[in-house]
mmCIF file of C-alpha atoms in Angstrom:
data_model
loop_
_atom_site.group_PDB
_atom_site.id
_atom_site.type_symbol
_atom_site.label_atom_id
_atom_site.label_comp_id
_atom_site.label_asym_id
_atom_site.label_seq_id
_atom_site.Cartn_x
_atom_site.Cartn_y
_atom_site.Cartn_z
ATOM 1 C CA MET N 785 18.720 -12.698 14.145
ATOM 2 C CA SER N 786 19.777 -14.306 10.880
ATOM 3 C CA LEU N 787 17.420 -16.417 8.799
ATOM 4 C CA ALA N 788 19.419 -19.531 9.708
ATOM 5 C CA ILE N 789 18.999 -18.921 13.443
ATOM 6 C CA PHE N 790 15.319 -18.045 13.012
ATOM 7 C CA GLN N 791 14.769 -21.296 11.140
ATOM 8 C CA GLU N 792 16.732 -23.217 13.761
ATOM 9 C CA GLN N 793 14.555 -21.814 16.564
ATOM 10 C CA ILE N 794 11.379 -22.788 14.706
ATOM 11 C CA GLU N 795 12.681 -26.268 13.908
ATOM 12 C CA LEU N 796 13.830 -26.953 17.473
ATOM 13 C CA GLU N 797 10.392 -26.021 18.765
ATOM 14 C CA ARG N 798 8.679 -28.222 16.223
ATOM 15 C CA GLU N 799 11.052 -31.165 16.738
ATOM 16 C CA TRP N 800 10.468 -31.615 20.467
ATOM 17 C CA ARG N 801 6.721 -31.405 19.948
ATOM 18 C CA GLU N 802 6.810 -33.958 17.134
ATOM 19 C CA ALA N 803 9.018 -36.248 19.256
ATOM 20 C CA GLU N 804 6.427 -36.268 22.026
ATOM 21 C CA ILE N 805 3.654 -36.963 19.526
ATOM 22 C CA ARG N 806 5.629 -39.887 18.073
ATOM 23 C CA PHE N 807 6.240 -41.282 21.559
ATOM 24 C CA LEU N 808 2.552 -41.217 22.454
ATOM 25 C CA ASN N 809 1.539 -42.565 19.065
ATOM 26 C CA ASN N 810 3.914 -45.511 19.465
ATOM 27 C CA LEU N 811 2.587 -46.040 22.972
ATOM 28 C CA GLN N 812 -1.012 -46.324 21.823
ATOM 29 C CA GLU N 813 -0.041 -48.628 18.957
ATOM 30 C CA GLY N 814 1.380 -51.058 21.518
ATOM 31 C CA LEU N 815 -1.900 -51.310 23.403
ATOM 32 C CA ALA N 816 -4.656 -53.835 22.869
ATOM 33 C CA GLU N 817 -7.016 -52.764 20.089
ATOM 34 C CA LYS N 818 -9.904 -52.257 22.511
ATOM 35 C CA ASP N 819 -7.849 -49.826 24.641
ATOM 36 C CA ARG N 820 -6.525 -47.613 21.841
ATOM 37 C CA PRO N 821 -9.669 -45.481 21.355
ATOM 38 C CA LYS N 822 -9.635 -44.629 25.079
ATOM 39 C CA ILE N 823 -6.069 -43.349 25.291
ATOM 40 C CA ARG N 824 -6.508 -41.466 22.017
ATOM 41 C CA ARG N 825 -8.905 -39.109 23.809
ATOM 42 C CA SER N 826 -5.954 -37.809 25.813
ATOM 43 C CA ILE N 827 -3.643 -37.831 22.795
ATOM 44 C CA VAL N 828 -6.121 -35.811 20.720
ATOM 45 C CA CYS N 829 -6.243 -33.130 23.429
ATOM 46 C CA LEU N 830 -2.446 -33.052 23.408
ATOM 47 C CA LEU N 831 -2.356 -32.799 19.600
ATOM 48 C CA TYR N 832 -4.424 -29.648 19.792
ATOM 49 C CA ALA N 833 -2.271 -28.303 22.643
ATOM 50 C CA HIS N 834 0.836 -28.780 20.490
ATOM 51 C CA ILE N 835 -0.779 -26.937 17.581
ATOM 52 C CA GLU N 836 -1.746 -24.002 19.776
ATOM 53 C CA GLY N 837 1.599 -23.947 21.571
ATOM 54 C CA PHE N 838 3.599 -24.098 18.359
ATOM 55 C CA VAL N 839 1.504 -21.443 16.637
ATOM 56 C CA ARG N 840 1.884 -19.129 19.636
ATOM 57 C CA PHE N 841 5.663 -19.679 19.751
ATOM 58 C CA ALA N 842 6.185 -19.216 16.005
ATOM 59 C CA PHE N 843 4.165 -16.007 15.729
ATOM 60 C CA SER N 844 5.718 -14.600 18.911
ATOM 61 C CA LEU N 845 9.191 -15.259 17.507
ATOM 62 C CA TYR N 846 8.285 -13.605 14.200
ATOM 63 C CA VAL N 847 6.836 -10.505 15.881
ATOM 64 C CA ASP N 848 9.730 -10.279 18.342
ATOM 65 C CA GLN N 849 12.275 -10.338 15.537
ATOM 66 C CA VAL N 850 10.382 -7.684 13.570
ATOM 67 C CA ASN N 851 10.366 -5.538 16.722
ATOM 68 C CA ARG N 852 14.143 -5.942 17.043
ATOM 69 C CA LYS N 853 14.839 -4.625 13.538
ATOM 70 C CA GLY N 854 14.695 -0.977 14.631
ATOM 71 C CA LEU N 855 12.157 -0.134 11.925
ATOM 72 C CA THR N 856 9.654 2.708 11.701
ATOM 73 C CA CYS N 857 6.179 2.720 10.201
ATOM 74 C CA ARG N 858 7.495 4.239 6.976
ATOM 75 C CA ASP N 859 9.567 1.071 6.420
ATOM 76 C CA VAL N 860 6.964 -1.627 6.878
ATOM 77 C CA SER N 861 3.876 -3.136 5.294
ATOM 78 C CA PRO N 862 0.464 -1.620 6.144
ATOM 79 C CA ALA N 863 -0.433 -4.552 8.408
ATOM 80 C CA ILE N 864 2.758 -4.243 10.454
ATOM 81 C CA ALA N 865 2.348 -0.451 10.650
ATOM 82 C CA ALA N 866 -1.237 -0.862 11.878
ATOM 83 C CA ALA N 867 -0.050 -3.381 14.473
ATOM 84 C CA ALA N 868 2.635 -0.974 15.684
ATOM 85 C CA PHE N 869 0.069 1.854 15.862
ATOM 86 C CA ALA N 870 -2.582 -0.347 17.501
ATOM 87 C CA LYS N 871 -2.722 1.585 20.787
ATOM 88 C CA GLU N 872 -3.563 4.856 19.045
ATOM 89 C CA LEU N 873 -6.078 3.201 16.732
ATOM 90 C CA LYS N 874 -7.771 1.473 19.660
ATOM 91 C CA ALA N 875 -8.064 4.773 21.540
ATOM 92 C CA LEU N 876 -9.711 6.375 18.502
ATOM 93 C CA LYS N 877 -12.361 3.632 18.357
ATOM 94 C CA ASP N 878 -13.026 3.478 22.102
ATOM 95 C CA ILE N 879 -16.474 5.048 22.457
ATOM 96 C CA ASN N 880 -16.163 4.960 26.259
ATOM 97 C CA SER N 881 -13.072 7.164 26.244
ATOM 98 C CA LYS N 882 -13.860 10.722 27.298
ATOM 99 C CA SER N 883 -11.902 13.935 27.222
ATOM 100 C CA PRO N 884 -10.671 14.867 30.720
ATOM 101 C CA PHE N 885 -11.536 18.499 29.979
ATOM 102 C CA PHE N 886 -15.273 17.802 29.672
ATOM 103 C CA THR N 887 -15.921 14.810 31.934
ATOM 104 C CA LYS N 888 -17.631 17.003 34.543
ATOM 105 C CA ALA N 889 -19.238 19.723 32.436
ATOM 106 C CA LEU N 890 -20.445 17.577 29.516
ATOM 107 C CA PRO N 891 -19.959 13.923 30.483
ATOM 108 C CA ASP N 892 -22.606 12.551 28.088
ATOM 109 C CA ASP N 893 -21.900 14.585 24.954
ATOM 110 C CA LYS N 894 -20.927 11.726 22.612
ATOM 111 C CA HIS N 895 -20.174 14.026 19.673
ATOM 112 C CA LEU N 896 -17.861 16.192 21.765
ATOM 113 C CA HIS N 897 -15.946 13.270 23.236
ATOM 114 C CA GLY N 898 -15.752 11.630 19.810
ATOM 115 C CA PHE N 899 -14.282 14.841 18.427
ATOM 116 C CA ALA N 900 -11.787 14.923 21.294
ATOM 117 C CA ARG N 901 -10.658 11.412 20.348
ATOM 118 C CA ASP N 902 -10.279 12.568 16.733
ATOM 119 C CA VAL N 903 -8.112 15.499 17.831
ATOM 120 C CA ASP N 904 -5.952 13.241 19.979
ATOM 121 C CA PHE N 905 -5.531 10.798 17.081
ATOM 122 C CA ILE N 906 -4.563 13.567 14.634
ATOM 123 C CA THR N 907 -2.007 14.776 17.174
ATOM 124 C CA HIS N 908 -0.403 11.341 17.250
ATOM 125 C CA ILE N 909 -0.674 10.604 13.537
ATOM 126 C CA GLY N 910 1.611 13.515 12.737
ATOM 127 C CA ASN N 911 4.463 11.301 13.896
ATOM 128 C CA PHE N 912 3.086 8.155 12.276
ATOM 129 C CA TYR N 913 5.852 7.534 9.742
ATOM 130 C CA ASP N 914 8.557 7.985 12.385
ATOM 131 C CA HIS N 915 6.696 5.839 14.911
ATOM 132 C CA PRO N 916 8.907 2.898 15.968
ATOM 133 C CA VAL N 917 7.670 -0.563 15.071
ATOM 134 C CA VAL N 918 7.126 -2.226 18.420
ATOM 135 C CA ILE N 919 4.163 -4.567 18.279
ATOM 136 C CA ALA N 920 2.729 -5.134 21.745
ATOM 137 C CA GLU N 921 2.989 -8.544 23.357
ATOM 138 C CA GLY N 922 -0.286 -10.398 22.928
ATOM 139 C CA TYR N 923 -1.378 -8.392 19.877
ATOM 140 C CA VAL N 924 -1.231 -11.582 17.813
ATOM 141 C CA ASN N 925 -3.193 -13.966 20.015
ATOM 142 C CA THR N 926 -4.304 -17.592 19.661
ATOM 143 C CA GLU N 927 -7.325 -16.821 21.890
ATOM 144 C CA ASN N 928 -7.013 -20.419 23.190
ATOM 145 C CA ASN N 929 -8.948 -21.539 20.123
ATOM 146 C CA VAL N 930 -6.757 -22.127 17.079
ATOM 147 C CA GLY N 931 -9.251 -22.906 14.337
ATOM 148 C CA ARG N 932 -9.673 -21.490 10.857
ATOM 149 C CA GLU N 933 -10.801 -18.012 11.904
ATOM 150 C CA VAL N 934 -8.050 -17.475 14.465
ATOM 151 C CA LEU N 935 -5.310 -18.778 12.167
ATOM 152 C CA GLU N 936 -6.474 -16.549 9.310
ATOM 153 C CA LYS N 937 -6.696 -13.586 11.678
ATOM 154 C CA MET N 938 -3.157 -14.108 12.976
ATOM 155 C CA LEU N 939 -1.676 -14.354 9.488
ATOM 156 C CA PHE N 940 -3.651 -11.303 8.338
ATOM 157 C CA GLN N 941 -2.471 -9.292 11.354
ATOM 158 C CA VAL N 942 1.147 -9.683 10.282
ATOM 159 C CA GLY N 943 0.381 -9.106 6.604
ATOM 160 C CA LEU N 944 0.815 -12.688 5.371
ATOM 161 C CA GLU N 945 -1.196 -14.788 2.928
ATOM 162 C CA TYR N 946 -3.758 -17.081 4.524
ATOM 163 C CA SER N 947 -6.238 -18.123 1.813
ATOM 164 C CA ASP N 948 -4.119 -21.049 0.581
ATOM 165 C CA LEU N 949 -4.439 -22.992 3.847
ATOM 166 C CA LYS N 950 -7.967 -24.189 3.113
ATOM 167 C CA ASP N 951 -6.964 -27.877 3.004
ATOM 168 C CA ALA N 952 -5.985 -27.730 6.671
ATOM 169 C CA TYR N 953 -9.050 -25.885 7.919
ATOM 170 C CA SER N 954 -11.644 -28.662 7.899
ATOM 171 C CA PRO N 955 -9.628 -31.193 9.953
ATOM 172 C CA LEU N 956 -8.321 -28.405 12.195
ATOM 173 C CA ASN N 957 -11.827 -27.227 13.055
ATOM 174 C CA ARG N 958 -12.904 -30.825 13.657
ATOM 175 C CA LEU N 959 -9.930 -31.373 15.957
ATOM 176 C CA LEU N 960 -10.746 -28.181 17.857
ATOM 177 C CA ASN N 961 -14.393 -29.192 18.274
ATOM 178 C CA VAL N 962 -13.532 -32.718 19.441
ATOM 179 C CA ARG N 963 -10.947 -31.381 21.879
ATOM 180 C CA ASN N 964 -13.485 -28.913 23.295
ATOM 181 C CA ASP N 965 -16.142 -31.616 23.596
ATOM 182 C CA ILE N 966 -13.718 -33.889 25.468
ATOM 183 C CA ALA N 967 -12.557 -31.074 27.747
ATOM 184 C CA HIS N 968 -16.141 -30.017 28.528
ATOM 185 C CA GLY N 969 -17.340 -33.564 29.138
ATOM 186 C CA LYS N 970 -19.651 -33.658 26.117
ATOM 187 C CA ARG N 971 -17.798 -36.482 24.382
ATOM 188 C CA LYS N 972 -17.123 -39.657 26.320
ATOM 189 C CA GLN N 973 -16.544 -42.134 23.496
ATOM 190 C CA GLY N 974 -13.078 -42.982 22.234
ATOM 191 C CA ILE N 975 -11.391 -41.888 18.996
ATOM 192 C CA ASP N 976 -11.568 -44.378 16.123
ATOM 193 C CA ASP N 977 -8.723 -45.149 13.703
ATOM 194 C CA GLU N 978 -9.951 -42.904 10.890
ATOM 195 C CA ASP N 979 -10.478 -39.793 13.016
ATOM 196 C CA TYR N 980 -7.250 -40.347 14.928
ATOM 197 C CA ASN N 981 -5.168 -40.502 11.749
ATOM 198 C CA ILE N 982 -6.902 -37.404 10.388
ATOM 199 C CA PHE N 983 -6.112 -35.466 13.570
ATOM 200 C CA LEU N 984 -2.531 -36.761 13.690
ATOM 201 C CA ASN N 985 -1.893 -35.659 10.103
ATOM 202 C CA CYS N 986 -3.639 -32.343 10.761
ATOM 203 C CA CYS N 987 -1.283 -31.547 13.634
ATOM 204 C CA ARG N 988 1.789 -32.271 11.536
ATOM 205 C CA SER N 989 0.394 -30.359 8.568
ATOM 206 C CA VAL N 990 -0.434 -27.199 10.526
ATOM 207 C CA MET N 991 2.969 -27.085 12.230
ATOM 208 C CA ASN N 992 4.767 -27.704 8.927
ATOM 209 C CA THR N 993 2.728 -25.070 7.116
ATOM 210 C CA ILE N 994 3.132 -22.370 9.766
ATOM 211 C CA SER N 995 6.838 -23.178 10.097
ATOM 212 C CA ARG N 996 7.354 -22.837 6.354
ATOM 213 C CA ARG N 997 5.192 -19.720 6.000
ATOM 214 C CA LEU N 998 6.853 -17.732 8.766
ATOM 215 C CA THR N 999 10.386 -18.850 7.900
ATOM 216 C CA ASN N 1000 9.952 -17.959 4.224
ATOM 217 C CA SER N 1001 8.304 -14.643 5.118
ATOM 218 C CA PHE N 1002 11.088 -13.731 7.535
ATOM 219 C CA GLY N 1003 13.735 -14.596 4.959
ATOM 220 C CA ALA N 1004 11.964 -12.618 2.230
ATOM 221 C CA GLU N 1005 11.403 -9.674 4.619
ATOM 222 C CA LYS N 1006 7.675 -9.672 3.911
ATOM 223 C CA TYR N 1007 7.217 -7.319 6.859
ATOM 224 C CA LEU N 1008 8.756 -4.520 4.769
ATOM 225 C CA LYS N 1009 6.919 -2.425 2.182
#
């Protein structure tokens, strides 16, 4: 996929989401002032849903296109290589994994089974640099909770800068908390003008930032060494 097509896919996804947000925003502006805070409860939940949905789509597209490049671990950045080798790394760290050769004779020998995992890992790591870059579906995951920690984690997992997004984190975490409180029945009051505008701008800002970051990174081939 060319950069132009990648950018087009990202923009099309963002545009339909922003169109729906504009429609609902215009709808609430046409209501009586006393009714606006009530309908904003639903709109705020949708704002968060659009953030999570867009973030999931954008990262999935990025990872899918990296997978389609036909690269090996010798070609890519450490983060992408670790993501491609995630299955083997997970097996190494799984303390419940036991060697089939000793499950009956020595089922509780932690040192022995740990050593067996080490041996298995060393066996696989011999082919590390020739290992194809195929990042598993779901490796980069929104966890149904796109706040600061999850967004930073997702960017870090694909080797991209995340520390310069601090301006978006405070309103994003507030939006997430309010959405959760509404969904769990803890918050029954409406959304006032100030909070609503903060959340509306937050949604646009996060989608714009993620769109720009992933598009620029794809174009600059940041996934490579």
